[in-house]
Every structure is written in structure tokens, then in C-alpha cells.
XYZ file of C-alpha atoms in Angstrom:
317
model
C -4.501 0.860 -12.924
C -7.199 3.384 -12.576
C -5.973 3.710 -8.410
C -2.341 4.237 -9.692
C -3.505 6.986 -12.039
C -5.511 8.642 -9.318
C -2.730 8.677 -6.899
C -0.447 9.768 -9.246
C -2.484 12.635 -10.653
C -2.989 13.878 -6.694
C 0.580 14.085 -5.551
C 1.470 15.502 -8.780
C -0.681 18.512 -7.823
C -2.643 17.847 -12.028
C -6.169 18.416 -12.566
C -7.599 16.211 -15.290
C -9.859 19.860 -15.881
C -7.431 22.970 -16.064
C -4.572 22.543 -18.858
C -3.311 25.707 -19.378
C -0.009 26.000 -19.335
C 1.604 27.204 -15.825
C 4.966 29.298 -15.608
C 7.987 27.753 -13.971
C 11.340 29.168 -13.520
C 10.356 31.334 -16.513
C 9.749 28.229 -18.560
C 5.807 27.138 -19.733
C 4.874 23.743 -18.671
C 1.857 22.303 -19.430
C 0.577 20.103 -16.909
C -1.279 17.660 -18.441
C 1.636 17.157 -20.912
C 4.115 16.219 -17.959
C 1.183 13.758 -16.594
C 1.462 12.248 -19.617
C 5.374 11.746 -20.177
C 5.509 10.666 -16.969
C 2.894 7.591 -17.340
C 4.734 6.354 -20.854
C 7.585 6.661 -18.941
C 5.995 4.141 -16.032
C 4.889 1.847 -19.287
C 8.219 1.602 -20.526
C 9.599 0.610 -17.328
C 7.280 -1.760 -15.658
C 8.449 -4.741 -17.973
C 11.854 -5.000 -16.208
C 10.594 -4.628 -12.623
C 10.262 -8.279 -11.010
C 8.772 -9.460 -7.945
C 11.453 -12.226 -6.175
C 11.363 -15.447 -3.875
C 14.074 -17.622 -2.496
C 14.739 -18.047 1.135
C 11.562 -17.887 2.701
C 10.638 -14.460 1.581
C 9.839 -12.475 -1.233
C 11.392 -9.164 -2.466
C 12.038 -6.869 -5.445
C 14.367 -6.144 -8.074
C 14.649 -4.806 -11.799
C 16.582 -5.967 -14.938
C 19.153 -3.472 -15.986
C 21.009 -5.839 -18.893
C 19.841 -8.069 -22.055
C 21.728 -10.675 -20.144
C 19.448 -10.645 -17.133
C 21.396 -8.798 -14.351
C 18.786 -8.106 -11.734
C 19.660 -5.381 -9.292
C 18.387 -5.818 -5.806
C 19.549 -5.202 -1.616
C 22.628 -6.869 -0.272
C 19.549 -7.712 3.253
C 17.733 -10.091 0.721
C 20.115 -11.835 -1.374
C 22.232 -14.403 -0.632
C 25.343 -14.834 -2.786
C 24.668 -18.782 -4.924
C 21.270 -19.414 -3.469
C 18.340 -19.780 -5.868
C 15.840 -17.299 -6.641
C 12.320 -17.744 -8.444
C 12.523 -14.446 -10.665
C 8.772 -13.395 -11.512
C 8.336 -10.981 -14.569
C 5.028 -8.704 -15.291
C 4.233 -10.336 -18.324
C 3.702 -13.708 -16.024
C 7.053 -15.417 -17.177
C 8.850 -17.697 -13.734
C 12.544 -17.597 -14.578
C 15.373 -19.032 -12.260
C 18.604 -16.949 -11.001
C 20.932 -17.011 -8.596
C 22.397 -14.641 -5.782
C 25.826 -13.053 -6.939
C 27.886 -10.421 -4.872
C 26.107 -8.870 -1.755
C 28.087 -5.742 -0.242
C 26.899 -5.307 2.969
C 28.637 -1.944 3.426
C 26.297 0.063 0.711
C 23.521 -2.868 0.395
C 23.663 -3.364 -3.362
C 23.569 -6.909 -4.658
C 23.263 -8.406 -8.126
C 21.106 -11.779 -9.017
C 21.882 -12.942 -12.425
C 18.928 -14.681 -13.808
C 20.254 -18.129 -15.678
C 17.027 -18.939 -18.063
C 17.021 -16.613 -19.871
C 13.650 -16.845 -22.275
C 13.595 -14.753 -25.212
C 14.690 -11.038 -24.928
C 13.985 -10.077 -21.584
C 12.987 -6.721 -20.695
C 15.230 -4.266 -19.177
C 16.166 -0.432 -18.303
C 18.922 1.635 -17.922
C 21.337 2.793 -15.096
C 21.062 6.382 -14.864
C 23.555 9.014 -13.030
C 22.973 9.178 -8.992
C 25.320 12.002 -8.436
C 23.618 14.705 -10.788
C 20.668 14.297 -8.512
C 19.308 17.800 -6.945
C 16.947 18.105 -4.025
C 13.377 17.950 -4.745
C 13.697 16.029 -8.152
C 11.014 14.205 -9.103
C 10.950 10.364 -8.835
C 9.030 7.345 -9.710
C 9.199 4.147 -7.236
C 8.079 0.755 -8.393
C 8.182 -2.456 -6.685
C 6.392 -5.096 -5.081
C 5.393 -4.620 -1.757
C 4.189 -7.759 0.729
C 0.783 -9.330 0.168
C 0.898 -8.343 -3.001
C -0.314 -11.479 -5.406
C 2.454 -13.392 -7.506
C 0.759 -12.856 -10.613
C 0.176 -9.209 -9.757
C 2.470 -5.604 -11.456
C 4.057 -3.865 -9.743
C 3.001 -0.867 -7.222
C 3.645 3.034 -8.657
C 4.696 5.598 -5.605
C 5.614 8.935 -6.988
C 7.629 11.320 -4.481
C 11.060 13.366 -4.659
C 14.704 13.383 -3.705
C 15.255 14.642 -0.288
C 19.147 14.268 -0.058
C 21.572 13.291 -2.217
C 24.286 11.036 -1.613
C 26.708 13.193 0.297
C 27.976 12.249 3.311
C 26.437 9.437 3.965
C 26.381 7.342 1.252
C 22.678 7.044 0.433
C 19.705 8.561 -1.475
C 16.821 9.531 0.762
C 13.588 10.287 -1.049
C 9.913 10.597 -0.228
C 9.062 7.675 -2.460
C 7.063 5.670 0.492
C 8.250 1.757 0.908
C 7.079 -1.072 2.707
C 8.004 -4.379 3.278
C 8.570 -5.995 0.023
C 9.331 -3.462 -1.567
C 13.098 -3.420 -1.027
C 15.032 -3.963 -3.836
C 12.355 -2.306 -5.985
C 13.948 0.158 -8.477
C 13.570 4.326 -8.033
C 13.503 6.155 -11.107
C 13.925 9.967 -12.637
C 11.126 10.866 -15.029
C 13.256 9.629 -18.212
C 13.148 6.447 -16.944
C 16.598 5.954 -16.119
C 17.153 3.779 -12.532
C 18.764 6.299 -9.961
C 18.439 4.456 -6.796
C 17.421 0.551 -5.459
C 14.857 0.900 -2.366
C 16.676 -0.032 0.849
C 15.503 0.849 4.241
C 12.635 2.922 5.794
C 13.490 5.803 8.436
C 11.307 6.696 11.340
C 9.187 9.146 9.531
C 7.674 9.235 5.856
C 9.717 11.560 3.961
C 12.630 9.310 5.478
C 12.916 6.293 2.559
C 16.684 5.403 1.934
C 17.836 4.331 -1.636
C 21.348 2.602 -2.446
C 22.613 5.407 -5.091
C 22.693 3.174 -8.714
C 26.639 4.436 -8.697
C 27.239 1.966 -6.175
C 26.353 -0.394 -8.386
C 28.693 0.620 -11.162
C 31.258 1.175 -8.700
C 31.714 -2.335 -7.727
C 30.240 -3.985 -10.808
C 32.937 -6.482 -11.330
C 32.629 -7.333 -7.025
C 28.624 -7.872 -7.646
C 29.122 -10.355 -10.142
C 31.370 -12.516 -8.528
C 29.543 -14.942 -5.685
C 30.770 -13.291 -3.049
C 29.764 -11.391 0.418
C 31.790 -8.113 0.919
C 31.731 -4.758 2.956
C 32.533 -1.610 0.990
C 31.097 1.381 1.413
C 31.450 5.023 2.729
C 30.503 6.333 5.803
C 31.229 3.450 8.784
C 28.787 2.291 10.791
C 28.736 3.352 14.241
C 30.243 1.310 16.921
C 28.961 0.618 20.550
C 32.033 -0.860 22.099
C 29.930 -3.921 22.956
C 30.084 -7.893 22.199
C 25.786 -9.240 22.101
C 24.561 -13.094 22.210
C 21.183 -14.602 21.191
C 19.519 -16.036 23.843
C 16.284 -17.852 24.059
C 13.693 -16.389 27.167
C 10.721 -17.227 28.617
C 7.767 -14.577 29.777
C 3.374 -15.119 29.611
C 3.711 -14.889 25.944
C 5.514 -18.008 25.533
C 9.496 -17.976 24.370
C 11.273 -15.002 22.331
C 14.954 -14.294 21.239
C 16.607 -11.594 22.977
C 20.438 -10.086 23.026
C 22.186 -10.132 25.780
C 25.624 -7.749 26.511
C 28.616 -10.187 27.110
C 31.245 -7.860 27.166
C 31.440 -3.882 27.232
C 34.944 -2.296 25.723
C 36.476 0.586 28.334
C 35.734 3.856 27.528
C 33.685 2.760 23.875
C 30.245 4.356 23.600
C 28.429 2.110 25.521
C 30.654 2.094 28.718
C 30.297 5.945 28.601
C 26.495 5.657 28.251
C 26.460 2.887 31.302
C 25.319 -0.096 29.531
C 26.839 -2.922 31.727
C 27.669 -6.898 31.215
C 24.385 -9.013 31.274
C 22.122 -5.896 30.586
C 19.107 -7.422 27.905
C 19.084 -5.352 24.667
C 15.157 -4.245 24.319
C 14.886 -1.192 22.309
C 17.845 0.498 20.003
C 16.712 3.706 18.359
C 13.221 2.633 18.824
C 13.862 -0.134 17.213
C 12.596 -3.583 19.080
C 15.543 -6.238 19.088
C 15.437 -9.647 19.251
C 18.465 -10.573 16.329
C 21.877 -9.428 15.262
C 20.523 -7.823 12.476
C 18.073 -5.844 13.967
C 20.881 -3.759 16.098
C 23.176 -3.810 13.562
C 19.794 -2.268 11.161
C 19.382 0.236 13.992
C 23.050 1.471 13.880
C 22.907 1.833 10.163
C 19.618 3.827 9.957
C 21.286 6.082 13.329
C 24.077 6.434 10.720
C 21.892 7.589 7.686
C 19.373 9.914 9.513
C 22.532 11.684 11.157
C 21.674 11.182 14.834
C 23.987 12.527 17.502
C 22.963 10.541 20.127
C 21.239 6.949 19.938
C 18.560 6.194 22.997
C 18.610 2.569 24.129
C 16.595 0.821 26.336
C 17.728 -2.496 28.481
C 16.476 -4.976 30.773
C 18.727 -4.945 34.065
C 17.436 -7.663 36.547
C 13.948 -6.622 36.915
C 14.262 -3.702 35.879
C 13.984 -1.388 32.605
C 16.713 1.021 32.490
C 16.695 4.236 29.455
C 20.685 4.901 28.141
């Protein structure tokens, strides 16, 4: 705890020495009193912040119901698999995988042993959020131990939801960590940790409205696409196929078919090329180029570099 409060207390900009009260916006606010709203406000939420496994991974998510609705990424959860649902307080419950939308990458798990009254927080407002807002980040990011609470990453909003359908925020994630809940400093869940951009302050959060938006979808087992903004569209049709260089076998996607006049065709990507690199992203699955077109979508990019293998050849697009 004592690193968490350290961190904390540094990006804050406190000193655990000078607590005079400091003028902002013509209002007094006294520093050390804000440091310490803001850790009873990490107390009272750490509870209902769980660390999950099912399908060969492991993931976050938080309880936002007495009834043991677990919010969590549409990527992770898969709609009636099983899910071993880990709580702070040490407690292994079961639950299963309800709706996934794949458009806006908010899913639901419903935990179905329920023990006791489980712990849980609220769903707060995502469209009353302002630029450079404070928020509080907690999840579980990989390698952390089973048994182990949850990690505290304090940063601000950079972007609200306009546009492009998610939050972006400075609140740093890692792997593991998505599905971990983002909070405002009264504790209220604003945003569910998605995807990482290319640079730090570039941490993409579905908007909790999503989630109240198609609450009645998520809690159906289901797999849907709704969402705002579409996804981007090369104009191409990709394979998996299994290849063979000094480092032994590796996936790769090959171009089977390029549309006339799409995207692609205008950029000169060509039948048979080898997908290697999409938006400096590596790609060796489905999902990684479809990942790469989403995150082009989010960070607003007007042009999308791609990098093939053409015969022997390397060839930039």
C-alpha cells in the first residue's frame, strides 16, 4: 500500500509537508484534504474490483449490482463460458459470460454464487465528463498474484466521448488490466479500461453509458455489434496461414482478394501480398488487424501505414 500512496501523492502534485490551502478558480482547496477524500474514496471502491480467469487468460472487471453484474470488455468475455470471479477479500465465485458488443467493447458477466452481500459500486454519468478531470484506475494487471488487490493508477480525462465513441484518459493500462473499472473522485464508475494507444496519455475507456445503453442486450447471452463511429474498411478479404522461417513456424495473413477502387486497391496492396505490420501493429491473427483498424479509428488517423511481404520483398503502403 505504502507504493500506491507514494505514487499517488506524486502525480497528484501533494506534499505530505506544506498544507496550506492553495487558490483555485477562486475557490480554497486544501491539498492534503483532497489527498485524503480521494484515498477513502479508493477504500470504498476496491471491494467490488475483481481480478478474472476463464479461457486461458486472466482479466478485470468490477461489480456494479447486489446481484453480481460484473462489468468487463466485449475482447475477453465470451458470451456462456465460465469464469472464476476472484474478489479482494479472497472469496473464488463462479459466473458466466453474458452479452459481448463488439461494436463499443462492453460486456457483462453475471456471477451465479452469489455468497453473502457482495460488494459493489455505482455507474456514474460518462457524458458530463470535461477534459482534464481527475480519475482513479483500478484493476489487475498481468503477473499480478491471484490472491493479490488490485493496482491504483491515478491520471485524467483527455477526451470525452464525442465523435468517436470512447473515453481516452491518461490512466496508464497494461495487459490485464482491461476490463478494470475507471473512476471520478466520488467513486462513481465512468469508464471500463479497453485498449492502449501508441503513446501514454493514449488509454481508451468504453464510456459506462454504453453500458446502460444496451443493458437489456448485455444481459442476454449473446454476441452483437452496436456502436458509433464504424470501423474503417480496407476493401480487402485476409486468410491465416501457417509459415516457416529460422525461427521455426508463425501465423501470418495473407490478402486473398482486394475490392476495386476500396482503400487498399488505391494504396496498392495486391492479391497474395503477406500482412506484416498495420499501424505499427505486428499481425499474425484476425484480431490483431481488425485491433489495428479500431485503434486507427479512435486516435483519428488520416492515413494508416502498412507494411507487406511481396515475394521477397518488404514493400511500405
Amino acid at each position: 500500500m505504502s507504493q500506491f500512496r507514494i505514487t499517488l501523492i506524486f502525480l497528484l502534485g501533494l506534499s505530505v509537508v506544506t498544507v496550506n490551502p492553495v487558490m483555485v478558480r477562486g475557490e480554497e482547496l486544501n491539498l492534503a484534504e483532497l489527498q485524503k477524500d480521494v484515498w477513502e474514496m479508493i477504500d470504498e471502491v476496491r471491494p467490488a474490483v475483481v481480478n478474472i480467469f476463464g479461457g486461458g487468460t486472466s482479466f478485470s472487471g468490477v461489480i456494479v449490482s447486489p446481484e453480481g453484474h460484473v462489468l468487463s470488455v466485449a475482447h475477453a468475455v465470451r458470451p456462456g463460458t465460465r469464469y472464476r470471479v476472484m474478489l479482494p477479500d479472497g472469496r473464488r465465485l463462479r459466473g458466466v459470460g453474458k452479452g459481448a458488443n463488439g461494436g463499443n467493447d462492453s460486456a457483462v458477466i453475471k456471477i451465479t454464487d452469489v455468497e453473502g452481500e457482495l460488494p459493489y459500486v455505482p455507474m456514474g454519468d460518462s457524458s458530463s465528463l470535461v477534459r482534464n478531470q481527475p480519475c482513479v484506475g483500478l484493476s489487475y494487471p498481468g503477473g499480478q498474484k491471484a490472491s493479490g488487490e488490485p493496482v491504483v493508477r491515478f491520471g485524467r480525462i483527455v477526451s470525452g466521448t464525442r465523435g468517436r465513441g470512447y473515453l481516452q484518459s491518461t490512466a496508464l493500462m497494461e495487459p490485464g488490466d482491461s476490463g478494470g473499472p475507471l473512476f471520478d473522485l466520488n467513486g462513481y464508475v465512468i469508464g471500463i479500461h479497453s485498449r492502449i494507444g501508441r503513446v501514454m496519455d493514449r488509454n481508451y475507456e468504453v464510456p459506462v453509458d454504453a453500458y446502460r445503453k444496451y443493458w437489456n442486450e448485455l444481459n442476454r447471452e449473446q454476441t452483437f455489434e452496436r456502436s458509433g463511429p464504424p470501423m474503417p474498411r480496407l476493401g480487402i478479404r485476409c486468410t491465416v496461414v501457417q509459415t516457416q522461417n529460422d525461427e521455426g513456424e508463425r501465423s501470418q495473413l495473407e490478402v486473398i482478394g482486394v475490392v476495386d477502387g476500396a482503400r487498399a486497391s488505391k494504396g496498392g496492396m495486391e492479391r497474395g501480398d503477406m500482412l506484416l505490420r498495420v499501424y505499427d501493429r505486428d499481425m499474425e491473427m484476425l484480431d490483431d488487424l481488425r485491433n489495428a483498424l479500431i485503434a486507427a479509428r479512435d486516435e483519428g488517423a488520416e492515413t494508416l501505414s502498412v507494411e507487406v511481404q511481396r515475394g521477397d520483398e518488404v514493400v511500405e503502403l
